[in-house]
Amino acid sequence: GISSKNHPFILGDAKFLPGFEDAVVGLKKGESKDFTLQVPLDWRQKQVAGKTLAFHVVVDRVEEIHEPEFNDDLARAVGNFQSMEALRASVKEGIKEEKETQEKERVQRLILGAIQKKISLELPRILVASEQDRLFTELRSSIERLGVGLQEYMGRANKTEEDVKKELEKEAQN
């Protein structure tokens, strides 16, 4: 009873159930296939561990991954870089800036956590509710980007919208 439309799948990533890749290899655009797979007992999603699942797969698109040649032409194609060395330097600087930002945010969270433990503050309910709604909207968007509807997600998790929002309340208060 679960479906996922437009779910990206890369053959060789081994991110799906064992046997899934073997079942779909060779399918072409527009082709479909029905098959069943036994879920391993130690599968990460415990609600389906040990069960036999039936699949109906429809191939919407098949693409081949081509790794580009790493040269100055590629550097010019991906941005305003004169050479691969300039691109590497830019990527290195970007990673450095990202790590610095992450570290600043980590320290800020530690400081705010320490302050939060020392003070008692009654937050306006409307402020917490607004943040809960924002977090819920983010969650819904993330789920929908995976090709799963919110109702389907909540059904699989055996939760209601109120349950999910309740779980987000602590995070909203923080």
Coordinates of N, CA and C in Angstrom, one line a residue:
G1 N 0.8 -1.2 0.0 CA 0.0 0.0 0.0 C 0.8 1.3 0.0
I2 N 2.1 1.2 -0.1 CA 3.0 2.3 -0.1 C 3.5 2.6 -1.5
S3 N 3.5 3.8 -1.9 CA 4.1 4.1 -3.2 C 5.0 5.3 -3.1
S4 N 5.9 5.4 -4.1 CA 6.9 6.5 -4.2 C 7.0 6.8 -5.7
K5 N 6.6 7.9 -6.1 CA 6.6 8.3 -7.5 C 7.9 9.1 -7.7
N6 N 8.5 8.9 -8.9 CA 9.7 9.6 -9.3 C 10.8 9.5 -8.3
H7 N 10.9 8.3 -7.8 CA 12.0 8.0 -6.8 C 13.3 7.8 -7.6
P8 N 14.3 8.6 -7.3 CA 15.6 8.4 -8.0 C 16.3 7.1 -7.5
F9 N 16.8 6.4 -8.4 CA 17.5 5.1 -8.1 C 18.8 5.0 -9.0
I10 N 19.9 4.8 -8.4 CA 21.1 4.6 -9.1 C 21.6 3.2 -8.9
L11 N 21.6 2.5 -10.1 CA 22.0 1.1 -10.1 C 23.5 1.0 -9.6
G12 N 23.8 0.2 -8.6 CA 25.1 0.0 -8.1 C 25.3 0.7 -6.8
D13 N 24.4 1.5 -6.3 CA 24.5 2.2 -5.0 C 24.2 1.3 -3.9
A14 N 23.5 0.2 -4.1 CA 23.2 -0.8 -3.1 C 22.5 -0.1 -1.9
K15 N 21.6 0.8 -2.2 CA 20.8 1.5 -1.1 C 19.4 0.9 -0.9
F16 N 19.0 0.0 -1.8 CA 17.7 -0.6 -1.7 C 17.8 -2.0 -1.1
L17 N 16.7 -2.7 -1.0 CA 16.7 -4.0 -0.4 C 17.6 -4.9 -1.3
P18 N 18.3 -5.9 -0.6 CA 19.0 -6.9 -1.4 C 18.1 -7.6 -2.4
G19 N 18.6 -7.6 -3.6 CA 17.8 -8.3 -4.7 C 17.1 -7.3 -5.6
F20 N 16.9 -6.0 -5.1 CA 16.1 -5.1 -5.8 C 16.8 -4.7 -7.2
E21 N 18.1 -4.5 -7.1 CA 18.9 -4.1 -8.3 C 18.9 -5.3 -9.3
D22 N 19.0 -6.5 -8.8 CA 19.0 -7.6 -9.7 C 17.6 -7.7 -10.4
A23 N 16.6 -7.3 -9.7 CA 15.2 -7.4 -10.3 C 15.0 -6.4 -11.4
V24 N 15.6 -5.2 -11.3 CA 15.3 -4.1 -12.2 C 16.4 -3.9 -13.3
V25 N 17.5 -4.6 -13.1 CA 18.6 -4.4 -14.1 C 18.1 -4.8 -15.5
G26 N 18.4 -4.0 -16.5 CA 17.9 -4.3 -17.8 C 16.6 -3.7 -18.3
L27 N 15.8 -3.2 -17.3 CA 14.6 -2.6 -17.7 C 14.8 -1.3 -18.5
K28 N 14.0 -1.0 -19.4 CA 14.1 0.2 -20.3 C 13.0 1.2 -20.0
K29 N 13.1 2.4 -20.4 CA 12.1 3.4 -20.2 C 10.8 2.9 -20.7
G30 N 9.8 3.1 -19.8 CA 8.4 2.7 -20.1 C 8.1 1.2 -19.7
E31 N 9.1 0.5 -19.4 CA 8.9 -0.9 -19.0 C 8.5 -1.0 -17.5
S32 N 7.8 -2.0 -17.1 CA 7.5 -2.2 -15.7 C 7.7 -3.7 -15.4
K33 N 7.8 -3.9 -14.1 CA 8.0 -5.3 -13.6 C 7.4 -5.4 -12.2
D34 N 6.8 -6.6 -12.0 CA 6.3 -6.9 -10.7 C 7.2 -8.0 -10.1
F35 N 7.5 -7.9 -8.8 CA 8.3 -8.9 -8.2 C 8.2 -8.8 -6.6
T36 N 8.6 -9.8 -6.0 CA 8.6 -9.8 -4.5 C 10.0 -10.0 -4.0
L37 N 10.3 -9.4 -2.8 CA 11.6 -9.6 -2.1 C 11.3 -9.9 -0.6
Q38 N 12.2 -10.7 -0.1 CA 12.2 -11.0 1.3 C 13.1 -10.0 2.0
V39 N 12.5 -9.2 3.0 CA 13.3 -8.2 3.7 C 14.1 -8.9 4.8
P40 N 15.4 -8.6 4.9 CA 16.2 -9.3 5.9 C 15.7 -9.0 7.3
L41 N 15.9 -9.9 8.2 CA 15.5 -9.7 9.6 C 16.1 -8.5 10.3
D42 N 17.3 -8.2 9.9 CA 18.1 -7.1 10.5 C 18.0 -5.8 9.7
W43 N 16.9 -5.6 8.9 CA 16.7 -4.5 8.1 C 16.5 -3.2 8.9
R44 N 17.0 -2.1 8.5 CA 16.9 -0.8 9.3 C 15.5 -0.4 9.6
Q45 N 14.6 -0.7 8.7 CA 13.2 -0.3 9.0 C 12.5 -1.5 9.6
K46 N 12.4 -1.5 10.9 CA 11.9 -2.7 11.6 C 10.5 -3.1 11.3
Q47 N 9.6 -2.1 10.9 CA 8.3 -2.5 10.6 C 8.1 -3.4 9.4
V48 N 9.1 -3.5 8.6 CA 9.0 -4.5 7.4 C 10.1 -5.6 7.5
A49 N 10.9 -5.6 8.5 CA 12.0 -6.6 8.7 C 11.3 -8.0 8.7
G50 N 11.9 -8.9 7.9 CA 11.4 -10.3 7.9 C 10.2 -10.5 7.0
K51 N 9.6 -9.4 6.5 CA 8.4 -9.6 5.6 C 8.8 -9.8 4.2
T52 N 7.8 -10.2 3.4 CA 7.9 -10.3 2.0 C 7.1 -9.1 1.4
L53 N 7.8 -8.3 0.6 CA 7.2 -7.2 0.0 C 7.0 -7.4 -1.5
A54 N 5.9 -6.9 -2.0 CA 5.6 -7.0 -3.4 C 5.9 -5.6 -4.0
F55 N 6.6 -5.6 -5.2 CA 6.9 -4.4 -5.8 C 6.3 -4.3 -7.2
H56 N 5.9 -3.1 -7.6 CA 5.5 -2.8 -9.0 C 6.3 -1.6 -9.4
V57 N 7.3 -1.9 -10.3 CA 8.2 -0.8 -10.7 C 8.0 -0.4 -12.1
V58 N 7.9 0.9 -12.3 CA 7.7 1.5 -13.7 C 8.9 2.4 -13.9
V59 N 9.6 2.2 -15.0 CA 10.8 3.0 -15.3 C 10.3 4.2 -16.1
D60 N 10.5 5.4 -15.5 CA 10.2 6.6 -16.2 C 11.3 7.1 -17.1
R61 N 12.5 6.9 -16.6 CA 13.7 7.5 -17.2 C 14.9 6.7 -16.9
V62 N 15.8 6.5 -17.9 CA 17.0 5.8 -17.7 C 18.1 6.8 -18.2
E63 N 19.1 7.0 -17.3 CA 20.2 7.9 -17.7 C 21.5 7.2 -17.3
E64 N 22.5 7.5 -18.1 CA 23.8 7.0 -17.8 C 24.7 8.1 -17.2
I65 N 25.4 7.7 -16.2 CA 26.3 8.7 -15.6 C 27.6 8.7 -16.3
H66 N 28.0 9.9 -16.8 CA 29.3 10.1 -17.4 C 30.1 11.0 -16.6
E67 N 31.2 10.5 -16.1 CA 32.1 11.4 -15.4 C 32.9 12.2 -16.3
P68 N 32.9 13.5 -16.1 CA 33.7 14.4 -17.0 C 35.2 14.3 -16.8
E69 N 35.9 14.7 -17.8 CA 37.4 14.8 -17.6 C 37.7 16.0 -16.8
F70 N 38.5 15.9 -15.8 CA 38.9 17.0 -15.0 C 40.0 17.8 -15.6
N71 N 39.6 18.8 -16.3 CA 40.6 19.7 -17.0 C 40.1 21.1 -16.9
D72 N 40.9 22.0 -17.6 CA 40.5 23.5 -17.5 C 39.2 23.7 -18.3
D73 N 38.9 22.9 -19.3 CA 37.6 23.1 -20.0 C 36.4 22.9 -19.0
L74 N 36.5 21.9 -18.2 CA 35.5 21.6 -17.2 C 35.4 22.8 -16.2
A75 N 36.5 23.3 -15.8 CA 36.5 24.4 -14.8 C 35.8 25.6 -15.4
R76 N 36.1 25.9 -16.7 CA 35.4 27.0 -17.3 C 33.9 26.7 -17.5
A77 N 33.5 25.5 -17.7 CA 32.1 25.1 -17.9 C 31.3 25.2 -16.6
V78 N 31.9 24.9 -15.5 CA 31.1 24.9 -14.2 C 31.1 26.3 -13.5
G79 N 31.9 27.2 -14.0 CA 31.8 28.5 -13.4 C 32.8 29.5 -14.0
N80 N 33.0 30.6 -13.4 CA 34.0 31.6 -13.9 C 35.4 31.3 -13.4
F81 N 35.9 30.2 -13.9 CA 37.3 29.7 -13.5 C 38.1 29.6 -14.7
Q82 N 39.3 30.1 -14.6 CA 40.2 30.0 -15.8 C 40.9 28.7 -15.9
S83 N 41.0 28.0 -14.8 CA 41.8 26.7 -14.8 C 41.2 25.8 -13.7
M84 N 41.6 24.5 -13.8 CA 41.2 23.5 -12.8 C 41.8 23.9 -11.4
E85 N 43.0 24.5 -11.4 CA 43.6 24.9 -10.2 C 42.8 26.0 -9.5
A86 N 42.3 26.9 -10.3 CA 41.4 28.0 -9.7 C 40.1 27.4 -9.2
L87 N 39.6 26.4 -9.8 CA 38.4 25.8 -9.3 C 38.6 25.0 -8.0
R88 N 39.8 24.3 -8.0 CA 40.1 23.6 -6.7 C 40.3 24.6 -5.6
A89 N 41.0 25.7 -5.9 CA 41.2 26.7 -4.8 C 39.9 27.3 -4.3
S90 N 38.9 27.5 -5.2 CA 37.6 28.0 -4.8 C 36.9 27.0 -4.0
V91 N 36.9 25.7 -4.4 CA 36.2 24.7 -3.6 C 36.9 24.6 -2.2
K92 N 38.2 24.6 -2.2 CA 38.9 24.5 -0.9 C 38.5 25.7 0.0
E93 N 38.4 26.9 -0.5 CA 38.0 28.0 0.3 C 36.5 27.9 0.7
G94 N 35.7 27.4 -0.2 CA 34.3 27.3 0.2 C 34.1 26.3 1.3
I95 N 34.8 25.2 1.2 CA 34.8 24.2 2.3 C 35.3 24.7 3.6
K96 N 36.3 25.5 3.5 CA 36.9 26.1 4.8 C 35.9 27.1 5.4
E97 N 35.2 27.9 4.6 CA 34.2 28.9 5.0 C 33.0 28.1 5.6
E98 N 32.6 27.0 5.0 CA 31.5 26.2 5.5 C 31.8 25.6 6.9
K99 N 33.0 25.1 7.0 CA 33.4 24.5 8.3 C 33.5 25.6 9.4
E100 N 34.0 26.7 9.0 CA 34.1 27.8 10.0 C 32.7 28.2 10.5
T101 N 31.8 28.3 9.5 CA 30.4 28.7 9.8 C 29.8 27.6 10.7
Q102 N 30.0 26.3 10.4 CA 29.4 25.2 11.2 C 30.0 25.3 12.6
E103 N 31.3 25.6 12.8 CA 31.9 25.7 14.1 C 31.3 26.8 14.9
K104 N 31.1 28.0 14.2 CA 30.5 29.1 14.9 C 29.1 28.8 15.4
E105 N 28.3 28.1 14.5 CA 27.0 27.7 14.9 C 27.0 26.7 16.0
R106 N 27.9 25.8 16.0 CA 28.0 24.8 17.1 C 28.3 25.5 18.4
V107 N 29.2 26.5 18.4 CA 29.6 27.2 19.7 C 28.4 28.0 20.1
Q108 N 27.7 28.6 19.2 CA 26.5 29.4 19.5 C 25.4 28.5 20.2
R109 N 25.2 27.3 19.6 CA 24.3 26.4 20.2 C 24.7 26.0 21.7
L110 N 26.0 25.8 21.9 CA 26.5 25.4 23.2 C 26.2 26.6 24.2
I111 N 26.5 27.8 23.7 CA 26.3 29.0 24.6 C 24.8 29.2 24.9
L112 N 24.0 29.1 23.9 CA 22.6 29.2 24.1 C 22.0 28.1 25.0
G113 N 22.5 26.9 24.8 CA 22.1 25.8 25.7 C 22.5 26.1 27.1
A114 N 23.7 26.6 27.4 CA 24.1 26.9 28.7 C 23.2 28.0 29.3
I115 N 22.9 29.0 28.5 CA 22.1 30.1 29.0 C 20.7 29.6 29.3
Q116 N 20.2 28.7 28.4 CA 18.8 28.2 28.6 C 18.7 27.4 29.9
K117 N 19.8 26.7 30.3 CA 19.7 26.0 31.6 C 19.7 26.9 32.8
K118 N 20.3 28.1 32.6 CA 20.4 29.1 33.8 C 19.2 30.0 34.0
I119 N 18.4 30.1 32.9 CA 17.3 31.0 33.0 C 15.9 30.3 32.9
S120 N 14.9 30.9 33.4 CA 13.6 30.4 33.3 C 12.8 31.4 32.5
L121 N 12.3 31.0 31.4 CA 11.6 32.0 30.5 C 10.3 31.3 30.0
E122 N 9.2 32.0 30.2 CA 7.9 31.5 29.7 C 7.7 32.1 28.3
L123 N 7.8 31.2 27.3 CA 7.6 31.6 25.9 C 6.2 31.8 25.6
P124 N 5.9 32.8 24.8 CA 4.5 33.0 24.4 C 4.0 31.8 23.5
R125 N 2.9 31.2 23.8 CA 2.4 30.0 23.1 C 2.3 30.3 21.6
I126 N 2.0 31.5 21.2 CA 1.9 31.8 19.8 C 3.2 31.7 19.1
L127 N 4.3 32.0 19.8 CA 5.6 32.0 19.2 C 6.0 30.5 19.0
V128 N 5.8 29.7 20.0 CA 6.1 28.2 19.9 C 5.3 27.6 18.8
A129 N 4.0 27.9 18.8 CA 3.1 27.4 17.7 C 3.6 27.8 16.3
S130 N 4.0 29.0 16.2 CA 4.5 29.5 14.9 C 5.7 28.7 14.5
E131 N 6.6 28.4 15.4 CA 7.9 27.7 15.1 C 7.5 26.2 14.8
Q132 N 6.6 25.7 15.5 CA 6.1 24.3 15.3 C 5.6 24.2 13.8
D133 N 4.8 25.2 13.4 CA 4.2 25.2 12.1 C 5.3 25.3 11.0
R134 N 6.4 26.1 11.3 CA 7.5 26.2 10.4 C 8.2 24.9 10.3
L135 N 8.5 24.3 11.4 CA 9.2 23.0 11.4 C 8.4 21.9 10.7
F136 N 7.1 21.9 10.9 CA 6.2 21.0 10.2 C 6.2 21.2 8.7
T137 N 6.2 22.4 8.3 CA 6.2 22.7 6.9 C 7.5 22.3 6.2
E138 N 8.6 22.5 6.9 CA 9.9 22.0 6.5 C 9.9 20.4 6.3
L139 N 9.4 19.8 7.3 CA 9.3 18.3 7.3 C 8.5 17.8 6.1
R140 N 7.3 18.5 5.9 CA 6.4 18.1 4.8 C 7.2 18.3 3.5
S141 N 7.9 19.4 3.3 CA 8.6 19.6 2.1 C 9.7 18.6 1.8
S142 N 10.4 18.2 2.9 CA 11.4 17.2 2.8 C 10.8 15.9 2.4
I143 N 9.7 15.5 2.9 CA 9.1 14.2 2.6 C 8.6 14.2 1.2
E144 N 8.0 15.3 0.8 CA 7.4 15.4 -0.6 C 8.5 15.4 -1.7
R145 N 9.7 16.0 -1.3 CA 10.9 15.9 -2.2 C 11.3 14.5 -2.5
L146 N 11.0 13.6 -1.5 CA 11.3 12.2 -1.7 C 10.3 11.4 -2.5
G147 N 9.2 12.2 -2.9 CA 8.2 11.5 -3.7 C 7.1 10.8 -2.9
V148 N 7.1 11.1 -1.6 CA 6.1 10.5 -0.7 C 5.2 11.6 -0.2
G149 N 3.9 11.3 -0.2 CA 2.9 12.2 0.4 C 2.9 12.3 1.9
L150 N 2.5 13.4 2.5 CA 2.5 13.5 3.9 C 1.6 12.5 4.6
Q151 N 0.4 12.3 4.0 CA -0.5 11.3 4.6 C 0.1 9.9 4.6
E152 N 0.7 9.6 3.5 CA 1.3 8.3 3.4 C 2.4 8.1 4.4
Y153 N 3.3 9.1 4.5 CA 4.4 9.1 5.5 C 3.8 8.9 6.9
M154 N 2.8 9.7 7.3 CA 2.2 9.6 8.6 C 1.6 8.2 8.8
G155 N 0.9 7.7 7.8 CA 0.3 6.4 7.9 C 1.4 5.3 8.1
R156 N 2.5 5.4 7.4 CA 3.6 4.5 7.6 C 4.2 4.6 9.0
A157 N 4.3 5.8 9.5 CA 4.8 6.0 10.9 C 3.8 5.8 11.9
N158 N 2.5 5.6 11.5 CA 1.4 5.3 12.4 C 1.2 6.6 13.4
K159 N 1.2 7.7 12.8 CA 1.1 9.0 13.5 C 0.1 9.9 12.8
T160 N -0.5 10.8 13.7 CA -1.3 11.8 13.1 C -0.5 13.1 13.0
E161 N -1.1 14.1 12.3 CA -0.5 15.4 12.2 C -0.2 16.0 13.6
E162 N -1.2 15.8 14.5 CA -1.0 16.3 15.9 C 0.2 15.6 16.6
D163 N 0.3 14.3 16.4 CA 1.4 13.5 17.0 C 2.8 14.1 16.5
V164 N 2.9 14.4 15.2 CA 4.1 14.9 14.7 C 4.4 16.3 15.2
K165 N 3.4 17.1 15.3 CA 3.6 18.5 15.8 C 3.9 18.5 17.3
K166 N 3.4 17.5 18.0 CA 3.7 17.4 19.4 C 5.2 17.0 19.6
E167 N 5.7 16.2 18.7 CA 7.1 15.8 18.7 C 8.0 17.0 18.4
L168 N 7.5 17.9 17.6 CA 8.3 19.1 17.2 C 8.2 20.2 18.2
E169 N 7.4 20.0 19.3 CA 7.2 21.1 20.2 C 8.5 21.4 21.0
K170 N 9.2 20.4 21.4 CA 10.5 20.7 22.2 C 11.5 21.4 21.3
E171 N 11.6 21.0 20.1 CA 12.5 21.7 19.1 C 12.1 23.1 18.9
A172 N 10.8 23.3 18.8 CA 10.2 24.7 18.6 C 10.5 25.5 19.8
Q173 N 10.4 25.0 21.0 CA 10.7 25.7 22.2 C 12.2 26.1 22.3
N174 N 13.1 25.2 21.9 CA 14.5 25.5 21.9 C 14.8 26.6 20.9

